[in-house]
């Protein structure tokens, strides 16, 4: 099946679920004030989109996400490279990483609120913390997995240590690094929404909780739909970056 | 052979033992001693798993020996010397897939502070030598195995080595390509005045290419014998292989290796 045809075919399952949902609602099987039908949510969604009122919360949420994510990517790659290239640093830092990594990051939100308040600093920190580890671990694995033949080739051709890291180890680990970054992106999105729900006065997470509390069920669902679209778009953008950055991987 | 100088590259009593401490120690190489003259083409022939690659990597300074030393031009080899380049069998692993053919060769020039224009010129020159002038902008994975190994050869030569260490460089390509690459390497060896150590398990290849052949035994590896090929140069892919001396030598070596292999089976 051609690429477009396959994607089109997959759309059928989405349409099927929406249709079933609609039917369940119309048949009166659920309380419509608690679970509105897609056809009832759609106008609410349209209203948010058409009025442009989605721009500010979306901007707030994405802003926090991207700042925290960028910090995590830079720190994760740097730490992963250092730990992967130096047995000494690996021995020193690996236990620390293994102690902090398993903590479910949302559990740290209350602590961070005490520490940093409910502003941007807390949200950025939470995103960065959650997004750091997948990047770090994958970078580390990528670096340690570089083929010994490649490293020996660099040595026999007279590449310096720094040159080897920059020109061989870093690009060779890039596929793994990008895999980590992709996982981190969705982790970051989860954390920013959660942080906004638990402790914030702005952003999409805050808005969804606020709408639920004021019983505005249809716009609440509309925002969830917007979040789904955000996640999807971020993933598609990431895939495009990946394809351009590691064209040799597919071969 | 006439221009060859003695005592250029010496492998002196080299031993390599793996393991020990906890597991059982395996002796891979035992008292290997070989003298290689400058400008010589020496083949090291031995069965698979006999530790040939280990020996060559010790010569290259890529791994350490347990005992013994390698001396190049009067200096003990402890790290990869700039005048020696190791060419791996696995060209697909030694080429950088994110770099074009030209950029792969450029790797060796970049650290030498050359200008971009000059690097391009030099890359073109070396790619021309291996017949890949028209493939500068291709990526390695767009080329056949034989062409990829040509890129690796061009890159190795670009590093301007005096000694080239070849680790079964043709064993992963098809038979016809192998014959082509053998002639190419012989041609480059003669033109660049290189000293070459070639590791192979292919008797035909060893006899066809080398001045001398050192035969290694299986583990623990020792040098069983060293023979002069004594075949005229330049060697011809077809003609040389039809000479009585070639056939006789190949016969002797194959017989020796087969006999030893069978003896080994009886012992086991």
Short mmCIF file of N, CA, C and O in Angstrom, two decimals, chain B residues 160-204:
data_model
loop_
_atom_site.label_atom_id
_atom_site.label_comp_id
_atom_site.label_asym_id
_atom_site.label_seq_id
_atom_site.Cartn_x
_atom_site.Cartn_y
_atom_site.Cartn_z
N UNK B 160 48.85 9.31 4.37
CA UNK B 160 50.25 9.22 3.95
C UNK B 160 51.09 8.32 4.85
O UNK B 160 52.10 8.76 5.41
N UNK B 161 50.67 7.08 4.97
CA UNK B 161 51.42 6.15 5.81
C UNK B 161 52.67 5.66 5.07
O UNK B 161 52.73 5.71 3.85
N UNK B 162 53.65 5.18 5.84
CA UNK B 162 54.77 4.47 5.26
C UNK B 162 54.50 2.97 5.32
O UNK B 162 55.01 2.19 4.53
N UNK B 163 53.69 2.61 6.33
CA UNK B 163 53.34 1.20 6.52
C UNK B 163 51.82 1.07 6.49
O UNK B 163 51.11 1.81 7.15
N UNK B 164 51.35 0.13 5.69
CA UNK B 164 49.91 -0.12 5.62
C UNK B 164 49.64 -1.52 6.18
O UNK B 164 50.28 -2.49 5.78
N UNK B 165 48.72 -1.57 7.14
CA UNK B 165 48.38 -2.85 7.75
C UNK B 165 47.00 -3.27 7.25
O UNK B 165 46.02 -2.56 7.49
N UNK B 166 46.95 -4.36 6.54
CA UNK B 166 45.69 -4.77 5.91
C UNK B 166 45.13 -6.02 6.61
O UNK B 166 45.73 -7.08 6.59
N UNK B 167 43.97 -5.86 7.21
CA UNK B 167 43.35 -6.94 7.96
C UNK B 167 42.26 -7.60 7.12
O UNK B 167 41.13 -7.13 7.10
N UNK B 168 42.62 -8.64 6.41
CA UNK B 168 41.70 -9.34 5.50
C UNK B 168 40.81 -8.36 4.72
O UNK B 168 39.60 -8.45 4.77
N UNK B 169 41.44 -7.44 4.01
CA UNK B 169 40.65 -6.34 3.45
C UNK B 169 39.73 -6.76 2.31
O UNK B 169 38.81 -6.04 1.97
N UNK B 170 39.97 -7.92 1.74
CA UNK B 170 39.17 -8.31 0.56
C UNK B 170 38.26 -9.50 0.83
O UNK B 170 37.64 -10.04 -0.08
N UNK B 171 38.16 -9.91 2.08
CA UNK B 171 37.43 -11.14 2.33
C UNK B 171 35.92 -10.94 2.33
O UNK B 171 35.17 -11.90 2.29
N UNK B 172 35.48 -9.67 2.38
CA UNK B 172 34.04 -9.44 2.41
C UNK B 172 33.47 -9.04 1.06
O UNK B 172 32.31 -8.68 0.96
N UNK B 173 34.31 -9.07 0.02
CA UNK B 173 33.80 -8.69 -1.31
C UNK B 173 33.78 -9.91 -2.23
O UNK B 173 34.41 -10.93 -1.94
N UNK B 174 33.06 -9.81 -3.33
CA UNK B 174 32.94 -10.96 -4.22
C UNK B 174 34.26 -11.25 -4.94
O UNK B 174 35.17 -10.42 -4.96
N UNK B 175 34.36 -12.44 -5.52
CA UNK B 175 35.64 -12.94 -6.04
C UNK B 175 36.26 -12.03 -7.10
O UNK B 175 37.45 -11.76 -7.07
N UNK B 176 35.45 -11.53 -8.02
CA UNK B 176 35.99 -10.69 -9.09
C UNK B 176 36.50 -9.37 -8.53
O UNK B 176 37.58 -8.90 -8.89
N UNK B 177 35.70 -8.78 -7.63
CA UNK B 177 36.10 -7.53 -7.00
C UNK B 177 37.39 -7.73 -6.22
O UNK B 177 38.27 -6.87 -6.21
N UNK B 178 37.52 -8.90 -5.61
CA UNK B 178 38.73 -9.19 -4.84
C UNK B 178 39.96 -9.13 -5.74
O UNK B 178 40.95 -8.51 -5.40
N UNK B 179 39.85 -9.76 -6.90
CA UNK B 179 40.99 -9.76 -7.83
C UNK B 179 41.34 -8.33 -8.25
O UNK B 179 42.50 -7.94 -8.29
N UNK B 180 40.30 -7.54 -8.52
CA UNK B 180 40.53 -6.13 -8.89
C UNK B 180 41.24 -5.37 -7.78
O UNK B 180 42.20 -4.65 -8.01
N UNK B 181 40.75 -5.54 -6.56
CA UNK B 181 41.31 -4.80 -5.43
C UNK B 181 42.74 -5.24 -5.12
O UNK B 181 43.59 -4.43 -4.77
N UNK B 182 43.00 -6.54 -5.30
CA UNK B 182 44.38 -7.03 -5.09
C UNK B 182 45.34 -6.32 -6.02
O UNK B 182 46.40 -5.83 -5.60
N UNK B 183 44.96 -6.23 -7.29
CA UNK B 183 45.84 -5.57 -8.26
C UNK B 183 45.98 -4.09 -7.94
O UNK B 183 47.06 -3.51 -8.07
N UNK B 184 44.86 -3.49 -7.52
CA UNK B 184 44.89 -2.06 -7.17
C UNK B 184 45.88 -1.82 -6.03
O UNK B 184 46.73 -0.92 -6.09
N UNK B 185 45.79 -2.64 -4.98
CA UNK B 185 46.66 -2.45 -3.82
C UNK B 185 48.13 -2.69 -4.20
O UNK B 185 49.02 -1.95 -3.79
N UNK B 186 48.37 -3.71 -5.04
CA UNK B 186 49.75 -3.96 -5.47
C UNK B 186 50.30 -2.77 -6.24
O UNK B 186 51.45 -2.36 -6.05
N UNK B 187 49.46 -2.20 -7.07
CA UNK B 187 49.86 -1.04 -7.86
C UNK B 187 50.19 0.14 -6.96
O UNK B 187 51.23 0.80 -7.11
N UNK B 188 49.32 0.39 -5.97
CA UNK B 188 49.54 1.51 -5.04
C UNK B 188 50.78 1.28 -4.18
O UNK B 188 51.55 2.20 -3.90
N UNK B 189 50.96 0.03 -3.79
CA UNK B 189 52.13 -0.34 -2.98
C UNK B 189 53.42 0.00 -3.72
O UNK B 189 54.34 0.60 -3.17
N UNK B 190 53.44 -0.37 -5.02
CA UNK B 190 54.64 -0.13 -5.81
C UNK B 190 54.84 1.37 -6.04
O UNK B 190 55.95 1.89 -5.90
N UNK B 191 53.74 2.07 -6.36
CA UNK B 191 53.87 3.48 -6.70
C UNK B 191 54.21 4.35 -5.49
O UNK B 191 54.93 5.33 -5.62
N UNK B 192 53.67 3.99 -4.31
CA UNK B 192 53.86 4.82 -3.12
C UNK B 192 55.05 4.35 -2.28
O UNK B 192 55.33 4.96 -1.26
N UNK B 193 55.69 3.26 -2.70
CA UNK B 193 56.81 2.76 -1.93
C UNK B 193 56.44 2.37 -0.51
O UNK B 193 57.15 2.67 0.44
N UNK B 194 55.27 1.74 -0.37
CA UNK B 194 54.78 1.39 0.95
C UNK B 194 55.41 0.09 1.46
O UNK B 194 55.96 -0.69 0.69
N UNK B 195 55.32 -0.09 2.77
CA UNK B 195 55.58 -1.39 3.37
C UNK B 195 54.21 -1.93 3.77
O UNK B 195 53.44 -1.20 4.38
N UNK B 196 53.91 -3.17 3.36
CA UNK B 196 52.58 -3.68 3.66
C UNK B 196 52.64 -4.98 4.44
O UNK B 196 53.42 -5.88 4.11
N UNK B 197 51.83 -5.04 5.49
CA UNK B 197 51.57 -6.30 6.18
C UNK B 197 50.13 -6.68 5.89
O UNK B 197 49.22 -5.92 6.21
N UNK B 198 49.95 -7.84 5.29
CA UNK B 198 48.60 -8.27 4.92
C UNK B 198 48.25 -9.52 5.70
O UNK B 198 49.01 -10.50 5.70
N UNK B 199 47.12 -9.47 6.34
CA UNK B 199 46.62 -10.65 7.05
C UNK B 199 45.59 -11.33 6.17
O UNK B 199 44.72 -10.66 5.62
N UNK B 200 45.70 -12.63 6.01
CA UNK B 200 44.73 -13.32 5.17
C UNK B 200 44.65 -14.80 5.52
O UNK B 200 45.57 -15.35 6.11
N UNK B 201 43.52 -15.40 5.20
CA UNK B 201 43.45 -16.86 5.33
C UNK B 201 43.38 -17.49 3.93
O UNK B 201 43.18 -18.68 3.78
N UNK B 202 43.55 -16.61 2.93
CA UNK B 202 43.42 -17.03 1.54
C UNK B 202 44.83 -17.27 0.97
O UNK B 202 45.60 -16.33 0.75
N UNK B 203 45.17 -18.54 0.76
CA UNK B 203 46.51 -18.90 0.29
C UNK B 203 46.81 -18.23 -1.05
O UNK B 203 47.87 -17.64 -1.26
N UNK B 204 45.84 -18.31 -1.95
CA UNK B 204 45.98 -17.72 -3.27
C UNK B 204 46.37 -16.24 -3.19
O UNK B 204 47.29 -15.77 -3.85
#
